[in-house]
Amino acid sequence: MNGFVTKSGKALLALTVTAVLGATGMSTAHAGPAATDTGHDRTPAGAPRTAAEAVRAEQGKRAAGPDARIVCYRAHVAGIGWQPAVCDGGIAGTTGQSRAVEALEVATGSVGGLCLNAHLQGIGWQGTRCGADYTNVVVGTTGQSRRMEALWVGVDSGSVAARAHVQNLGWLGSVRGNPVTVGTTSRSLRLEAVQLWV
């Protein structure tokens, strides 16, 4: 084999690693939904699964081509998991279900990139995370049952607009600038849905 692993050898190695990690209580990342997923993360065959994939798909649909400013995002929601990505003002999260957004994945196209920060239950501001265009930037947590309470968004060029649906308050007014903050802090209210535009 001259130092190379064959395809069947790679498959055996992957199964062995998975079995060892499973036996020790550890898990590995995988392409499909976990056994505990509710099925809400599944998308139709060929549909984008991440925000960055959604940006590329959306730009392909637009007549304006690759210079069109776009933002796509998806929410990890309590009791549901990752939802499908939405773009340019689509609603990520839920309303009327008393479910918290726990994490948010955002990607941009033709704005130069973005930075995000999330205010989280029991943590406060998580810390700024940035990425270039067509890169997934994720804030919040998964697997901790920790609600997101506020979101801070900044883009490299131009402006960004955001709107939040907050527990007991409903939809708050949209804000535009660079950067913008939506949601609440010091009130222990969950962020339930968000909309973004660039």
mmCIF file of C-alpha atoms in Angstrom:
data_model
loop_
_atom_site.group_PDB
_atom_site.id
_atom_site.type_symbol
_atom_site.label_atom_id
_atom_site.label_comp_id
_atom_site.label_asym_id
_atom_site.label_seq_id
_atom_site.Cartn_x
_atom_site.Cartn_y
_atom_site.Cartn_z
ATOM 1 C CA MET A 1 0.000 0.000 0.000
ATOM 2 C CA ASN A 2 3.084 2.258 0.108
ATOM 3 C CA GLY A 3 1.872 4.276 3.116
ATOM 4 C CA PHE A 4 -1.564 5.013 1.678
ATOM 5 C CA VAL A 5 -4.813 3.792 3.178
ATOM 6 C CA THR A 6 -7.280 2.231 0.752
ATOM 7 C CA LYS A 7 -10.942 3.282 0.640
ATOM 8 C CA SER A 8 -11.982 0.155 2.540
ATOM 9 C CA GLY A 9 -9.180 0.794 5.038
ATOM 10 C CA LYS A 10 -10.439 4.359 5.606
ATOM 11 C CA ALA A 11 -13.966 3.097 6.172
ATOM 12 C CA LEU A 12 -12.710 0.494 8.673
ATOM 13 C CA LEU A 13 -10.615 3.131 10.450
ATOM 14 C CA ALA A 14 -13.614 5.493 10.655
ATOM 15 C CA LEU A 15 -15.813 2.716 12.068
ATOM 16 C CA THR A 16 -13.143 1.774 14.591
ATOM 17 C CA VAL A 17 -12.666 5.375 15.771
ATOM 18 C CA THR A 18 -16.445 5.834 16.032
ATOM 19 C CA ALA A 19 -16.802 2.600 18.025
ATOM 20 C CA VAL A 20 -13.975 3.550 20.419
ATOM 21 C CA LEU A 21 -15.310 7.058 20.980
ATOM 22 C CA GLY A 22 -18.843 5.727 21.426
ATOM 23 C CA ALA A 23 -17.645 3.210 24.013
ATOM 24 C CA THR A 24 -15.910 5.976 25.978
ATOM 25 C CA GLY A 25 -18.957 8.235 25.916
ATOM 26 C CA MET A 26 -17.455 10.677 23.428
ATOM 27 C CA SER A 27 -19.030 11.550 20.110
ATOM 28 C CA THR A 28 -17.812 12.616 16.710
ATOM 29 C CA ALA A 29 -19.093 15.129 14.218
ATOM 30 C CA HIS A 30 -21.158 13.588 11.447
ATOM 31 C CA ALA A 31 -22.923 14.599 8.290
ATOM 32 C CA GLY A 32 -26.359 13.242 9.152
ATOM 33 C CA PRO A 33 -28.707 14.090 12.013
ATOM 34 C CA ALA A 34 -27.933 12.608 15.418
ATOM 35 C CA ALA A 35 -30.123 9.877 16.804
ATOM 36 C CA THR A 36 -31.664 12.421 19.181
ATOM 37 C CA ASP A 37 -32.491 14.968 16.462
ATOM 38 C CA THR A 38 -36.164 15.715 15.977
ATOM 39 C CA GLY A 39 -35.849 15.693 12.207
ATOM 40 C CA HIS A 40 -36.388 19.452 11.906
ATOM 41 C CA ASP A 41 -32.787 19.929 10.723
ATOM 42 C CA ARG A 42 -33.397 17.902 7.572
ATOM 43 C CA THR A 43 -33.701 19.785 4.322
ATOM 44 C CA PRO A 44 -34.882 18.570 0.911
ATOM 45 C CA ALA A 45 -32.234 16.840 -1.197
ATOM 46 C CA GLY A 46 -29.870 19.412 -2.668
ATOM 47 C CA ALA A 47 -31.101 22.251 -0.393
ATOM 48 C CA PRO A 48 -28.445 24.317 1.438
ATOM 49 C CA ARG A 49 -27.764 23.114 4.991
ATOM 50 C CA THR A 50 -25.588 26.008 6.187
ATOM 51 C CA ALA A 51 -25.850 29.776 5.978
ATOM 52 C CA ALA A 52 -22.806 29.987 3.663
ATOM 53 C CA GLU A 53 -24.324 27.404 1.305
ATOM 54 C CA ALA A 54 -27.554 29.422 1.297
ATOM 55 C CA VAL A 55 -25.645 32.616 0.358
ATOM 56 C CA ARG A 56 -24.101 30.915 -2.667
ATOM 57 C CA ALA A 57 -27.447 29.388 -3.692
ATOM 58 C CA GLU A 58 -29.257 32.724 -3.325
ATOM 59 C CA GLN A 59 -26.634 34.585 -5.365
ATOM 60 C CA GLY A 60 -27.015 31.977 -8.089
ATOM 61 C CA LYS A 61 -30.758 32.757 -8.262
ATOM 62 C CA ARG A 62 -30.378 36.540 -8.480
ATOM 63 C CA ALA A 63 -30.014 38.396 -11.743
ATOM 64 C CA ALA A 64 -27.644 40.836 -10.017
ATOM 65 C CA GLY A 65 -25.016 38.079 -9.809
ATOM 66 C CA PRO A 66 -22.082 37.828 -7.431
ATOM 67 C CA ASP A 67 -22.068 41.550 -6.528
ATOM 68 C CA ALA A 68 -25.474 41.366 -4.805
ATOM 69 C CA ARG A 69 -25.302 42.025 -1.057
ATOM 70 C CA ILE A 70 -26.843 39.152 0.838
ATOM 71 C CA VAL A 71 -27.076 37.738 4.343
ATOM 72 C CA CYS A 72 -28.315 34.243 5.174
ATOM 73 C CA TYR A 73 -28.714 32.757 8.636
ATOM 74 C CA ARG A 74 -30.185 29.890 10.591
ATOM 75 C CA ALA A 75 -31.140 29.436 14.222
ATOM 76 C CA HIS A 76 -30.611 26.602 16.655
ATOM 77 C CA VAL A 77 -33.903 26.545 18.566
ATOM 78 C CA ALA A 78 -34.682 24.868 21.904
ATOM 79 C CA GLY A 79 -36.415 21.532 21.361
ATOM 80 C CA ILE A 80 -35.952 21.715 17.570
ATOM 81 C CA GLY A 81 -32.248 22.036 16.760
ATOM 82 C CA TRP A 82 -30.887 23.718 13.643
ATOM 83 C CA GLN A 83 -33.547 25.132 11.332
ATOM 84 C CA PRO A 84 -33.060 25.561 7.567
ATOM 85 C CA ALA A 85 -31.233 28.721 6.506
ATOM 86 C CA VAL A 86 -33.229 31.819 5.476
ATOM 87 C CA CYS A 87 -32.003 34.974 3.740
ATOM 88 C CA ASP A 88 -32.597 38.740 3.677
ATOM 89 C CA GLY A 89 -35.370 39.271 6.212
ATOM 90 C CA GLY A 90 -36.563 35.678 6.538
ATOM 91 C CA ILE A 91 -37.561 34.636 10.054
ATOM 92 C CA ALA A 92 -35.068 32.417 11.892
ATOM 93 C CA GLY A 93 -36.465 30.978 15.099
ATOM 94 C CA THR A 94 -40.097 30.661 16.148
ATOM 95 C CA THR A 95 -42.933 32.854 17.390
ATOM 96 C CA GLY A 96 -45.841 31.763 19.565
ATOM 97 C CA GLN A 97 -44.056 28.596 20.730
ATOM 98 C CA SER A 98 -42.109 29.885 23.774
ATOM 99 C CA ARG A 99 -38.848 28.516 22.341
ATOM 100 C CA ALA A 100 -35.473 30.180 22.792
ATOM 101 C CA VAL A 101 -32.938 30.767 20.051
ATOM 102 C CA GLU A 102 -29.824 29.137 21.503
ATOM 103 C CA ALA A 103 -27.356 29.756 18.650
ATOM 104 C CA LEU A 104 -27.251 31.592 15.355
ATOM 105 C CA GLU A 105 -25.174 30.877 12.241
ATOM 106 C CA VAL A 106 -24.759 33.781 9.801
ATOM 107 C CA ALA A 107 -22.940 34.223 6.480
ATOM 108 C CA THR A 108 -22.733 37.140 4.043
ATOM 109 C CA GLY A 109 -21.969 37.739 0.392
ATOM 110 C CA SER A 110 -20.548 40.948 -1.153
ATOM 111 C CA VAL A 111 -20.296 42.860 2.151
ATOM 112 C CA GLY A 112 -16.723 41.887 3.049
ATOM 113 C CA GLY A 113 -17.714 39.730 6.013
ATOM 114 C CA LEU A 114 -19.311 40.229 9.393
ATOM 115 C CA CYS A 115 -18.815 40.043 13.151
ATOM 116 C CA LEU A 116 -21.315 38.724 15.701
ATOM 117 C CA ASN A 117 -21.641 38.686 19.481
ATOM 118 C CA ALA A 118 -24.375 37.088 21.569
ATOM 119 C CA HIS A 119 -25.615 37.866 25.073
ATOM 120 C CA LEU A 120 -26.325 34.498 26.680
ATOM 121 C CA GLN A 121 -28.152 33.316 29.779
ATOM 122 C CA GLY A 122 -25.679 32.881 32.643
ATOM 123 C CA ILE A 123 -22.716 34.120 30.565
ATOM 124 C CA GLY A 124 -23.431 37.640 29.347
ATOM 125 C CA TRP A 125 -21.691 38.797 26.177
ATOM 126 C CA GLN A 126 -19.959 35.768 24.694
ATOM 127 C CA GLY A 127 -17.222 37.539 22.760
ATOM 128 C CA THR A 128 -17.013 38.787 19.186
ATOM 129 C CA ARG A 129 -16.632 36.250 16.385
ATOM 130 C CA CYS A 130 -15.853 37.310 12.812
ATOM 131 C CA GLY A 131 -15.623 35.800 9.360
ATOM 132 C CA ALA A 132 -15.152 36.792 5.724
ATOM 133 C CA ASP A 133 -17.902 36.576 3.097
ATOM 134 C CA TYR A 134 -19.123 33.009 2.449
ATOM 135 C CA THR A 135 -17.936 31.905 5.901
ATOM 136 C CA ASN A 136 -20.268 30.622 8.626
ATOM 137 C CA VAL A 137 -19.982 32.651 11.819
ATOM 138 C CA VAL A 138 -21.678 31.036 14.813
ATOM 139 C CA VAL A 139 -22.570 32.535 18.193
ATOM 140 C CA GLY A 140 -24.472 31.041 21.096
ATOM 141 C CA THR A 141 -24.384 27.481 22.374
ATOM 142 C CA THR A 142 -25.884 24.107 21.534
ATOM 143 C CA GLY A 143 -26.490 21.257 23.941
ATOM 144 C CA GLN A 144 -26.527 23.541 27.002
ATOM 145 C CA SER A 145 -30.183 24.674 27.068
ATOM 146 C CA ARG A 146 -28.903 28.245 27.303
ATOM 147 C CA ARG A 147 -31.069 31.012 25.837
ATOM 148 C CA MET A 148 -29.725 33.809 23.669
ATOM 149 C CA GLU A 149 -30.978 37.163 24.975
ATOM 150 C CA ALA A 150 -29.431 39.707 22.592
ATOM 151 C CA LEU A 151 -27.494 39.786 19.327
ATOM 152 C CA TRP A 152 -24.865 42.275 18.116
ATOM 153 C CA VAL A 153 -24.103 42.370 14.361
ATOM 154 C CA GLY A 154 -21.568 44.386 12.382
ATOM 155 C CA VAL A 155 -20.596 44.157 8.690
ATOM 156 C CA ASP A 156 -17.396 45.151 6.898
ATOM 157 C CA SER A 157 -19.055 47.548 4.437
ATOM 158 C CA GLY A 158 -22.346 49.401 4.263
ATOM 159 C CA SER A 159 -24.958 48.830 6.918
ATOM 160 C CA VAL A 160 -26.945 46.009 8.443
ATOM 161 C CA ALA A 161 -30.502 45.925 9.781
ATOM 162 C CA ALA A 162 -31.940 43.540 12.353
ATOM 163 C CA ARG A 163 -35.168 42.864 14.196
ATOM 164 C CA ALA A 164 -35.853 40.558 17.163
ATOM 165 C CA HIS A 165 -38.849 38.728 18.582
ATOM 166 C CA VAL A 166 -38.422 38.662 22.375
ATOM 167 C CA GLN A 167 -40.250 36.707 25.076
ATOM 168 C CA ASN A 168 -43.243 38.704 26.456
ATOM 169 C CA LEU A 169 -42.456 41.662 24.166
ATOM 170 C CA GLY A 170 -43.061 40.258 20.682
ATOM 171 C CA TRP A 171 -41.410 41.869 17.669
ATOM 172 C CA LEU A 172 -39.274 44.881 18.575
ATOM 173 C CA GLY A 173 -38.665 47.605 16.014
ATOM 174 C CA SER A 174 -35.984 47.055 13.402
ATOM 175 C CA VAL A 175 -32.687 48.916 13.736
ATOM 176 C CA ARG A 176 -30.218 49.834 10.978
ATOM 177 C CA GLY A 177 -26.609 50.905 11.292
ATOM 178 C CA ASN A 178 -23.207 49.337 11.632
ATOM 179 C CA PRO A 179 -23.090 47.711 14.111
ATOM 180 C CA VAL A 180 -26.585 47.065 15.526
ATOM 181 C CA THR A 181 -27.865 45.316 18.661
ATOM 182 C CA VAL A 182 -31.272 43.662 19.059
ATOM 183 C CA GLY A 183 -32.887 41.880 21.987
ATOM 184 C CA THR A 184 -32.518 42.682 25.676
ATOM 185 C CA THR A 185 -29.934 42.355 28.432
ATOM 186 C CA SER A 186 -30.402 42.224 32.232
ATOM 187 C CA ARG A 187 -34.047 41.166 31.823
ATOM 188 C CA SER A 188 -33.722 37.356 31.511
ATOM 189 C CA LEU A 189 -35.896 37.344 28.371
ATOM 190 C CA ARG A 190 -35.267 34.812 25.626
ATOM 191 C CA LEU A 191 -34.670 35.809 22.022
ATOM 192 C CA GLU A 192 -37.236 33.771 20.077
ATOM 193 C CA ALA A 193 -36.677 34.859 16.451
ATOM 194 C CA VAL A 194 -34.538 37.237 14.385
ATOM 195 C CA GLN A 195 -34.530 38.854 10.957
ATOM 196 C CA LEU A 196 -31.457 40.331 9.230
ATOM 197 C CA TRP A 197 -30.909 42.495 6.109
ATOM 198 C CA VAL A 198 -27.807 43.997 4.479
#
